[in-house]
mmCIF file of C-alpha atoms in Angstrom:
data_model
loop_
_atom_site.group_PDB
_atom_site.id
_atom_site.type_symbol
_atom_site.label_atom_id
_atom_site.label_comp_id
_atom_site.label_asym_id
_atom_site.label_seq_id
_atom_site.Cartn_x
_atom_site.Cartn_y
_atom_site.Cartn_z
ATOM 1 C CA UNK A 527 -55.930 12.609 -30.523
ATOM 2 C CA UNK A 528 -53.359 11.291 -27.982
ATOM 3 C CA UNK A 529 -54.928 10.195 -24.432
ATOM 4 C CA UNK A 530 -53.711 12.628 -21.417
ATOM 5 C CA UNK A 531 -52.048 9.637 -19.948
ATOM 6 C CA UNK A 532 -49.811 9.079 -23.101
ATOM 7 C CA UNK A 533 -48.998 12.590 -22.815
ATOM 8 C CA UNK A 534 -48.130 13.013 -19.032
ATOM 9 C CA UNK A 535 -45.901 9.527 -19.208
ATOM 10 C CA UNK A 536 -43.820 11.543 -22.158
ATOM 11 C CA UNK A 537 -43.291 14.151 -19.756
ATOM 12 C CA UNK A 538 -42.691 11.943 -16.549
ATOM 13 C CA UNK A 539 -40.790 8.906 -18.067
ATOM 14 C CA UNK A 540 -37.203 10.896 -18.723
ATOM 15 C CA UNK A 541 -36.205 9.939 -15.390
ATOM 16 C CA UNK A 542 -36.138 6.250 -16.479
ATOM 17 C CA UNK A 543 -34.675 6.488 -19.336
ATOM 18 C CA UNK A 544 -32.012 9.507 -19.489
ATOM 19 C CA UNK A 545 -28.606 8.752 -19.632
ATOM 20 C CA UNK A 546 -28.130 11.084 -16.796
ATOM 21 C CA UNK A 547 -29.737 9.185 -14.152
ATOM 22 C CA UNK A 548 -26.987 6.512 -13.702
ATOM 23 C CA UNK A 549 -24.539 8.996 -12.436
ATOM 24 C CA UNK A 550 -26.934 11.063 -10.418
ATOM 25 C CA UNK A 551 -28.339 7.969 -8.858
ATOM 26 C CA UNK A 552 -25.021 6.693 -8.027
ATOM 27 C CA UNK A 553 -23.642 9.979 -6.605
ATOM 28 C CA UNK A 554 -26.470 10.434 -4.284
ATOM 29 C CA UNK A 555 -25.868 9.394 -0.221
ATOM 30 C CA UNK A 556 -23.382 6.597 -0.028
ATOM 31 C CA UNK A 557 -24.814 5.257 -3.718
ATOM 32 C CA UNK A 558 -27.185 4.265 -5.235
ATOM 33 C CA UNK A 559 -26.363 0.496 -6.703
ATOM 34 C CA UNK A 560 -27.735 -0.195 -9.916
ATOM 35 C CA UNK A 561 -30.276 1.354 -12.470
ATOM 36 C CA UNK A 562 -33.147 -0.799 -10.874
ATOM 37 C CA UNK A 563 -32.312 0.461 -7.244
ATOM 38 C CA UNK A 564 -32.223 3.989 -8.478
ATOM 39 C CA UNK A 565 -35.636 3.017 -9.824
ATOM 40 C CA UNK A 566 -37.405 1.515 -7.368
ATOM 41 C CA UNK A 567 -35.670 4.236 -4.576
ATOM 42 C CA UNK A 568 -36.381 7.306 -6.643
ATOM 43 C CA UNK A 569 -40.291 6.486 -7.578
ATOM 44 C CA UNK A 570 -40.777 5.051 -3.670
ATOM 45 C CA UNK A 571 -39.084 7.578 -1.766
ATOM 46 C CA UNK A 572 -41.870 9.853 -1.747
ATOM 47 C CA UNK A 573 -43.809 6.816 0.544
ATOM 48 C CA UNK A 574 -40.723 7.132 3.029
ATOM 49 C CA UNK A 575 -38.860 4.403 4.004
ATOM 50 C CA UNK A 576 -40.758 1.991 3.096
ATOM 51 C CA UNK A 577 -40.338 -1.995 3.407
ATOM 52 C CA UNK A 578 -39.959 -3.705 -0.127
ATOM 53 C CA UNK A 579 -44.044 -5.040 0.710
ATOM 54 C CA UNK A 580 -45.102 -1.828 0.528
ATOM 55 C CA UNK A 581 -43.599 -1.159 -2.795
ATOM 56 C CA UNK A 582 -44.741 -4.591 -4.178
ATOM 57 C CA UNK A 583 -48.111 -3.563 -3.657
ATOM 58 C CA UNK A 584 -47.779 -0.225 -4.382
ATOM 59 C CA UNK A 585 -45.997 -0.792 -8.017
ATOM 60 C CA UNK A 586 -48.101 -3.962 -8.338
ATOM 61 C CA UNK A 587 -46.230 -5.406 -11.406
ATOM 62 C CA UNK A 588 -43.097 -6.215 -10.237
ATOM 63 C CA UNK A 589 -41.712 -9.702 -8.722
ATOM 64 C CA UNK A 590 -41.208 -9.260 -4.929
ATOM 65 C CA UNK A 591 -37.474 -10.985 -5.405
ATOM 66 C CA UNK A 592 -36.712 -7.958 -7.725
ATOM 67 C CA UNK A 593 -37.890 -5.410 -5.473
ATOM 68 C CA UNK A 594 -36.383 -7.040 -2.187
ATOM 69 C CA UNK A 595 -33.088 -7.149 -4.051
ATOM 70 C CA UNK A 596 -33.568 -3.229 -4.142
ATOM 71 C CA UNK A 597 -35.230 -2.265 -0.498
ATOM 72 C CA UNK A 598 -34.585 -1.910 1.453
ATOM 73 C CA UNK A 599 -30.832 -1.556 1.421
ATOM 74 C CA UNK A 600 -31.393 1.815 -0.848
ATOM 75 C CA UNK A 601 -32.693 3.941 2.588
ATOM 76 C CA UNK A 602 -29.258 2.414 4.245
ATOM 77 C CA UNK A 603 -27.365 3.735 1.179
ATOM 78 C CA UNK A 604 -29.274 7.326 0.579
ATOM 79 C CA UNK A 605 -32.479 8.745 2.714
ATOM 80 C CA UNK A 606 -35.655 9.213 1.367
ATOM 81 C CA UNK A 607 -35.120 12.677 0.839
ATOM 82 C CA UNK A 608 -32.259 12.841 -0.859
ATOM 83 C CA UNK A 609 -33.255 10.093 -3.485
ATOM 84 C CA UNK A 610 -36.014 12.681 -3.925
ATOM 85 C CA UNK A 611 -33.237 15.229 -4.531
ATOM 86 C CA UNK A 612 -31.643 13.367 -6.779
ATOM 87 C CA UNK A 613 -34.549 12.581 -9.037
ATOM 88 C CA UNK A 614 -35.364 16.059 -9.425
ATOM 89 C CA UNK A 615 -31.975 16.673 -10.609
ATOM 90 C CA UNK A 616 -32.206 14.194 -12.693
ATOM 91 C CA UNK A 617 -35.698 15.217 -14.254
ATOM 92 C CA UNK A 618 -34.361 18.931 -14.819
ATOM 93 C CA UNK A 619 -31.368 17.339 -16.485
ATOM 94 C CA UNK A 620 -33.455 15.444 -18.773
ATOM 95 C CA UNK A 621 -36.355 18.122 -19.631
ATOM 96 C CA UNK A 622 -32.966 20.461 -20.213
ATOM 97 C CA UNK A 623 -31.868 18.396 -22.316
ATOM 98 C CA UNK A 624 -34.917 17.369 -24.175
ATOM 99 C CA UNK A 625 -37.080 20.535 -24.578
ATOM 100 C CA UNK A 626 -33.446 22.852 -25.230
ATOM 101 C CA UNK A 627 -34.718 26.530 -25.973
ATOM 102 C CA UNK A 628 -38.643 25.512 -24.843
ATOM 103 C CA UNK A 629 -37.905 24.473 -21.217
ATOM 104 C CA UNK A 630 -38.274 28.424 -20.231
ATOM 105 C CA UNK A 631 -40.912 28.843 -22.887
ATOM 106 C CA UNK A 632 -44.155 30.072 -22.036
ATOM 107 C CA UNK A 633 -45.788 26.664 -22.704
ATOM 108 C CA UNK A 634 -44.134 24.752 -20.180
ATOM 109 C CA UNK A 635 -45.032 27.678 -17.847
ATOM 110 C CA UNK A 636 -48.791 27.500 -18.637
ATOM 111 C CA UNK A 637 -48.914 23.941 -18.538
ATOM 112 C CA UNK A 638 -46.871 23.491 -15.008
ATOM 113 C CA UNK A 639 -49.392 26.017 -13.661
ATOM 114 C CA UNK A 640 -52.693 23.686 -14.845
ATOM 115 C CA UNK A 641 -51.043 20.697 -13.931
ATOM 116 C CA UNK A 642 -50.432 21.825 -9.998
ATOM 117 C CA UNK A 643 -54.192 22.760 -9.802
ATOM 118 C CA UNK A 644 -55.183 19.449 -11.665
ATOM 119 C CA UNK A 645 -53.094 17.934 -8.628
ATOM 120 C CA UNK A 646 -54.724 19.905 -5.906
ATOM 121 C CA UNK A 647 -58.295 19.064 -7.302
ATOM 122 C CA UNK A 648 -57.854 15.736 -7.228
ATOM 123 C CA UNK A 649 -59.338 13.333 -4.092
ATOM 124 C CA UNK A 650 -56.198 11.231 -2.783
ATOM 125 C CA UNK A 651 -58.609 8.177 -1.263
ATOM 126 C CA UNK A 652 -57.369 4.940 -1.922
ATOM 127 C CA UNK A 653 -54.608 6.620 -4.605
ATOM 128 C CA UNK A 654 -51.269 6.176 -2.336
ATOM 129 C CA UNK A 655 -48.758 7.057 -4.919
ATOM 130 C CA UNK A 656 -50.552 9.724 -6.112
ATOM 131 C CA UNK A 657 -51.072 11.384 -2.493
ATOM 132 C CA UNK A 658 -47.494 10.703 -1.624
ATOM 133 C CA UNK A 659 -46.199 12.226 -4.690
ATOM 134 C CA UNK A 660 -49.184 14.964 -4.307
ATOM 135 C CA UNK A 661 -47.941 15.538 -0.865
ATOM 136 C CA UNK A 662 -44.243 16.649 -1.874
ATOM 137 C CA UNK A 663 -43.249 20.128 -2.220
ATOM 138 C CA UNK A 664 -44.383 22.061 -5.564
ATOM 139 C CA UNK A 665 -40.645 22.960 -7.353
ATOM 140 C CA UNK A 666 -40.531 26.523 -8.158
ATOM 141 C CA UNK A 667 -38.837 25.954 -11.487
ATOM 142 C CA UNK A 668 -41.456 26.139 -14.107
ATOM 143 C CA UNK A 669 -39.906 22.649 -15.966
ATOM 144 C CA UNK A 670 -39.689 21.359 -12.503
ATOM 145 C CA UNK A 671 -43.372 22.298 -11.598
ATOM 146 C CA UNK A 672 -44.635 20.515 -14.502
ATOM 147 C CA UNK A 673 -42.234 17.481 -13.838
ATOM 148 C CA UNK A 674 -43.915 17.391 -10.229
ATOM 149 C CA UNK A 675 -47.686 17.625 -11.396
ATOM 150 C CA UNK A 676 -47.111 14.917 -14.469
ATOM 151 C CA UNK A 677 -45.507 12.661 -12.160
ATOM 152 C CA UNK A 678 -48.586 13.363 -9.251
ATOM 153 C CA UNK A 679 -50.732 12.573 -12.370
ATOM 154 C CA UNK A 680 -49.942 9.572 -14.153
ATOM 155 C CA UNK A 681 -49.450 8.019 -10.782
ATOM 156 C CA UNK A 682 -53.003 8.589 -10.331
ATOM 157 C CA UNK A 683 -54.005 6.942 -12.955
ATOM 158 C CA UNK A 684 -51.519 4.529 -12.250
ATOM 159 C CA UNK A 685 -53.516 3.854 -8.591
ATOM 160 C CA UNK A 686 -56.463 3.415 -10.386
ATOM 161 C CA UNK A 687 -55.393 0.845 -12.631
ATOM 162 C CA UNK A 688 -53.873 -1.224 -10.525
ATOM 163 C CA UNK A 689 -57.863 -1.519 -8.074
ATOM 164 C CA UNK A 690 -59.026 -2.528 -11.940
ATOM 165 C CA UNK A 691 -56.593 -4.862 -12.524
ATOM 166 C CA UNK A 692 -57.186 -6.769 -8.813
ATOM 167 C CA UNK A 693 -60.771 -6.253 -9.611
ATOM 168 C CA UNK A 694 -60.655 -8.253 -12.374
ATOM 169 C CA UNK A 695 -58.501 -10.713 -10.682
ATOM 170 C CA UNK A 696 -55.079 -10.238 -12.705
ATOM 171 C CA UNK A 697 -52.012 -10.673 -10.730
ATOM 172 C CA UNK A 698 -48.913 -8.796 -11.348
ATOM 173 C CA UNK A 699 -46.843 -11.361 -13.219
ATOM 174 C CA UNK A 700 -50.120 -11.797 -15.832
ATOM 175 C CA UNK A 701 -50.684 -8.101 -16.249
ATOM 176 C CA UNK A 702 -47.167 -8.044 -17.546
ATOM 177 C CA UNK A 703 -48.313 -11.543 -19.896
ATOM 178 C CA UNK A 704 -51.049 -9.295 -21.223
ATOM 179 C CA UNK A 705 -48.768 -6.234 -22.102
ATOM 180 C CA UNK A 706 -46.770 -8.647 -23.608
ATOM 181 C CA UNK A 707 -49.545 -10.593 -25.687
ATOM 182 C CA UNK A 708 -50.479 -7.258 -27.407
ATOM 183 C CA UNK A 709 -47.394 -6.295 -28.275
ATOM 184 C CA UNK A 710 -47.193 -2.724 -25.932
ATOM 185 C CA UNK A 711 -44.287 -3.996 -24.068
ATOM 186 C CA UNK A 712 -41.131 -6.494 -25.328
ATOM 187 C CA UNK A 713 -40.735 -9.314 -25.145
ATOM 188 C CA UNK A 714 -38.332 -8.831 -22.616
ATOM 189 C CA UNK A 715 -40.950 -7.881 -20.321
ATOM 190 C CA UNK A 716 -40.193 -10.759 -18.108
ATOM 191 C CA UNK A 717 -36.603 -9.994 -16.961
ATOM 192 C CA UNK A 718 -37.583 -6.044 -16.938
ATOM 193 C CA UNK A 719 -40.045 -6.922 -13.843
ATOM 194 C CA UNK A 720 -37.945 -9.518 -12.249
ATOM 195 C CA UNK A 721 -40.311 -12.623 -12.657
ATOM 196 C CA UNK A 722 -38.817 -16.155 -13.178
ATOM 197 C CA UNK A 723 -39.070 -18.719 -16.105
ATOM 198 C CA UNK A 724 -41.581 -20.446 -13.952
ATOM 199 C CA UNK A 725 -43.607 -17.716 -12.514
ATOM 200 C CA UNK A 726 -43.859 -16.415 -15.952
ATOM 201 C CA UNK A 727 -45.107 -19.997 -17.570
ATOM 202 C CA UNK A 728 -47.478 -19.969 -14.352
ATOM 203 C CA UNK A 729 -49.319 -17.033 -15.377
ATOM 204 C CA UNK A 730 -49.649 -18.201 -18.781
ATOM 205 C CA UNK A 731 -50.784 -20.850 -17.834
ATOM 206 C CA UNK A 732 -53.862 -19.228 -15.411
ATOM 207 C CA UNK A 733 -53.991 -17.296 -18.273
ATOM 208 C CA UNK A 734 -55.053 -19.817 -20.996
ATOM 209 C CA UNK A 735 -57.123 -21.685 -18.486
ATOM 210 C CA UNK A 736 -59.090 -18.577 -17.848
ATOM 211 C CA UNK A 737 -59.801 -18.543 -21.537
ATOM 212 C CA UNK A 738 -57.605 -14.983 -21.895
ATOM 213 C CA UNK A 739 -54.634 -16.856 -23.665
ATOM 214 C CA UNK A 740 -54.953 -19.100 -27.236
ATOM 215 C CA UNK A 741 -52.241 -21.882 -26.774
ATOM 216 C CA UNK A 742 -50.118 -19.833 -29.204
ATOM 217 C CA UNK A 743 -49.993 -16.940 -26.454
ATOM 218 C CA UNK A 744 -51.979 -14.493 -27.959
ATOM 219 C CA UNK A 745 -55.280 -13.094 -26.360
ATOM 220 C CA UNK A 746 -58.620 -14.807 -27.383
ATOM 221 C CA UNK A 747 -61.643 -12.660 -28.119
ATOM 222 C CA UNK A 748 -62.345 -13.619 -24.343
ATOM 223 C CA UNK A 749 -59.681 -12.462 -23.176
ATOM 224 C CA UNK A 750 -59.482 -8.818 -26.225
ATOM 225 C CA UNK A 751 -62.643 -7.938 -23.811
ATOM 226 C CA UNK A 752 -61.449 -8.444 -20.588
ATOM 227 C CA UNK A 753 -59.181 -6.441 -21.164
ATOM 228 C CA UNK A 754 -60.982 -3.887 -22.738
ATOM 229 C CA UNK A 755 -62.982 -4.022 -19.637
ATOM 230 C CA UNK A 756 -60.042 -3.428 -17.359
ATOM 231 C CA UNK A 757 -59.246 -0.093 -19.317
ATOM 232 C CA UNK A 758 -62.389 0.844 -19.409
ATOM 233 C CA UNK A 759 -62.590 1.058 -15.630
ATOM 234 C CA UNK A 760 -58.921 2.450 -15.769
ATOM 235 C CA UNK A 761 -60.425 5.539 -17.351
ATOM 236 C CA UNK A 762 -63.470 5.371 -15.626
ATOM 237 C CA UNK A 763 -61.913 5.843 -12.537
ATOM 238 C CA UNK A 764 -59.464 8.495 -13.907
ATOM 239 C CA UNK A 765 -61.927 10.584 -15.622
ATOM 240 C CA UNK A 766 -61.376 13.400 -13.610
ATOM 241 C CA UNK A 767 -58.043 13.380 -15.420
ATOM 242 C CA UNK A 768 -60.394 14.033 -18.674
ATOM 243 C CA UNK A 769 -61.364 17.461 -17.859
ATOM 244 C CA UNK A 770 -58.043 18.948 -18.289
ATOM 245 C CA UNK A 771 -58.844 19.947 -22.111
ATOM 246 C CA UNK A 772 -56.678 23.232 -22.148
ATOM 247 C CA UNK A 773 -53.538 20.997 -19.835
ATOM 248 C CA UNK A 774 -53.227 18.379 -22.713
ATOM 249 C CA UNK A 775 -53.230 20.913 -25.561
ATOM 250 C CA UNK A 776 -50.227 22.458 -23.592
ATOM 251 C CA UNK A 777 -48.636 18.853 -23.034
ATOM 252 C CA UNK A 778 -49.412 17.950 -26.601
ATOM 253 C CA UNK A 779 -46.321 19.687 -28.130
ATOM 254 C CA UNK A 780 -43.900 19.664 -25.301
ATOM 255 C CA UNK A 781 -44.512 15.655 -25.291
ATOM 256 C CA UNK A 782 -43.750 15.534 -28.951
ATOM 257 C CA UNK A 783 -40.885 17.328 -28.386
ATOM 258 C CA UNK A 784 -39.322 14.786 -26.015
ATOM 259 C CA UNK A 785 -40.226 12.100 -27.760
ATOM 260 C CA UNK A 786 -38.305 13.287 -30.880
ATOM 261 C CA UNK A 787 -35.338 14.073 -28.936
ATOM 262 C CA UNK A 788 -35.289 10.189 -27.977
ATOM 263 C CA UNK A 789 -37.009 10.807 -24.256
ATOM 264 C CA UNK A 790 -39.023 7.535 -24.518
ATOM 265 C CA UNK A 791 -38.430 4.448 -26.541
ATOM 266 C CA UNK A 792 -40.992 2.127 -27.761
ATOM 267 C CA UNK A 793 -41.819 -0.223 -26.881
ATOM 268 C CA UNK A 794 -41.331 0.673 -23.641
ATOM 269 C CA UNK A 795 -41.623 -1.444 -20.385
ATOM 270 C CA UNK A 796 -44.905 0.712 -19.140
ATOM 271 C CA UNK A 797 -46.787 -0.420 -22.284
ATOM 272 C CA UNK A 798 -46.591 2.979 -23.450
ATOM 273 C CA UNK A 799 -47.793 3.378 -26.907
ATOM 274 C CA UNK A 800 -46.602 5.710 -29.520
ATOM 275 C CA UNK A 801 -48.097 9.385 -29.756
ATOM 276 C CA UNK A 802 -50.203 8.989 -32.610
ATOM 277 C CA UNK A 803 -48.819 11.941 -35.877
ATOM 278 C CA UNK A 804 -50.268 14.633 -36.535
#
């Protein structure tokens, strides 16, 4: 059975990938310059306007350079609030788009309706992205509601797994190493999150003195467990997520949906896995 995170990131993730976003993104304030400054505006702007540290920490995977290159000349181009406009358009685009005749079914009604009070039930200490996306205004549409609370969601999880991953003592740059070492993100990984040829070889190299990495840049047994260890206390800490039985059997379909429609590729840059068939 798919995990409730794979399913919420189905429903969220659109807004990265759509082909709609460029234009949107672009069109918004004075313009939006780039895909990654539509990115890192659109997923921040629910912080406010923020300096690029704050979003460095925040997003915790990304080189600083990349995300300096991005804010904060994005609030000088469009405001907080309308990047927040914007992304909603763009999500209700997408979902449109993806879900055709089921974005007004009764499914995506249901399942925007458990999602907000998963979202309300949920404690917002030491989860900043998910209490500044929790924080925002509940859309009225019903494809829009459930856009708000899967976004509120996986961001929660999201919070959590970045305090197990500086538990554990792994940086940002060798997260991404790891992702890449099982083969969840591409190998491409590197210029997705902005980190140089020699911060990259860095990490490894922390990495293999650590005893994660073999020499050939896969993960040793060591290093299979520590990172079993860090997901463990990923879903540890989002169990709460876990009691939302009824939420992912009404997520289940509509995620399938998208993903069939070409919503999310894989491998994917999140180290999203595949929804597993059946």
């Amino acid at each position: 059975m798919d995990d409730i995170w794979q399913l919420l990131e189905c429903v969220h993730a659109p807004v990265y990938f759509a082909p709609e976003t460029g234009p949107v993104y672009a069109a918004a304030g004075s313009g939006l310059k780039g895909y990654w400054m539509g990115y890192f505006a659109s997923r921040a702007a629910a912080l406010g306007a923020v300096p690029p540290e704050v979003v460095t920490a925040a997003f915790y995977n990304f080189a600083p350079a990349r995300v300096a290159r991005a804010i904060p000349d994005a609030w000088a181009r469009c405001p907080p609030e309308q990047v927040l406009a914007a992304r909603l358009d763009v999500a209700d685009r997408a979902l449109r788009r993806l879900l055709g005749e089921f974005v007004d079914g009764p499914e995506v009604v249901e399942a925007a309706e458990l999602g907000r009070r998963a979202v309300e039930a949920l404690p917002v200490a030491g989860r900043v992205l998910f209490a500044a996306h929790a924080a925002l205004p509940v859309p009225e549409q019903p494809q829009l509601g459930l856009w708000w609370a899967a976004t509120a969601l996986r961001e929660f999880r999201g919070d959590g797994h970045v305090a197990a991953l500086v538990t554990a003592g792994v940086d940002g740059c060798e997260a991404n190493v790891i992702t890449v070492a099982l083969g969840l993100a591409p190998p491409e990984q590197r210029l997705n999150r902005g980190w140089s040829e020699a911060e990259w070889q860095a990490a490894h190299a922390r990495l293999r003195d650590r005893g994660v990495l073999s020499q050939d840049g896969t993960l040793t047994d060591a290093g299979s467990l520590e990172r079993d260890a860090i997901e463990a206390t990923t879903d540890r800490l989002a169990r709460p997520l876990l009691a939302g039985a009824r939420l992912a059997e009404c997520l289940r379909p509509l995620a399938r949906r998208i993903v069939g429609a070409g919503g999310v590729p894989f491998p994917n840059a999140m180290g999203l896995p595949p929804l597993r068939p059946g």
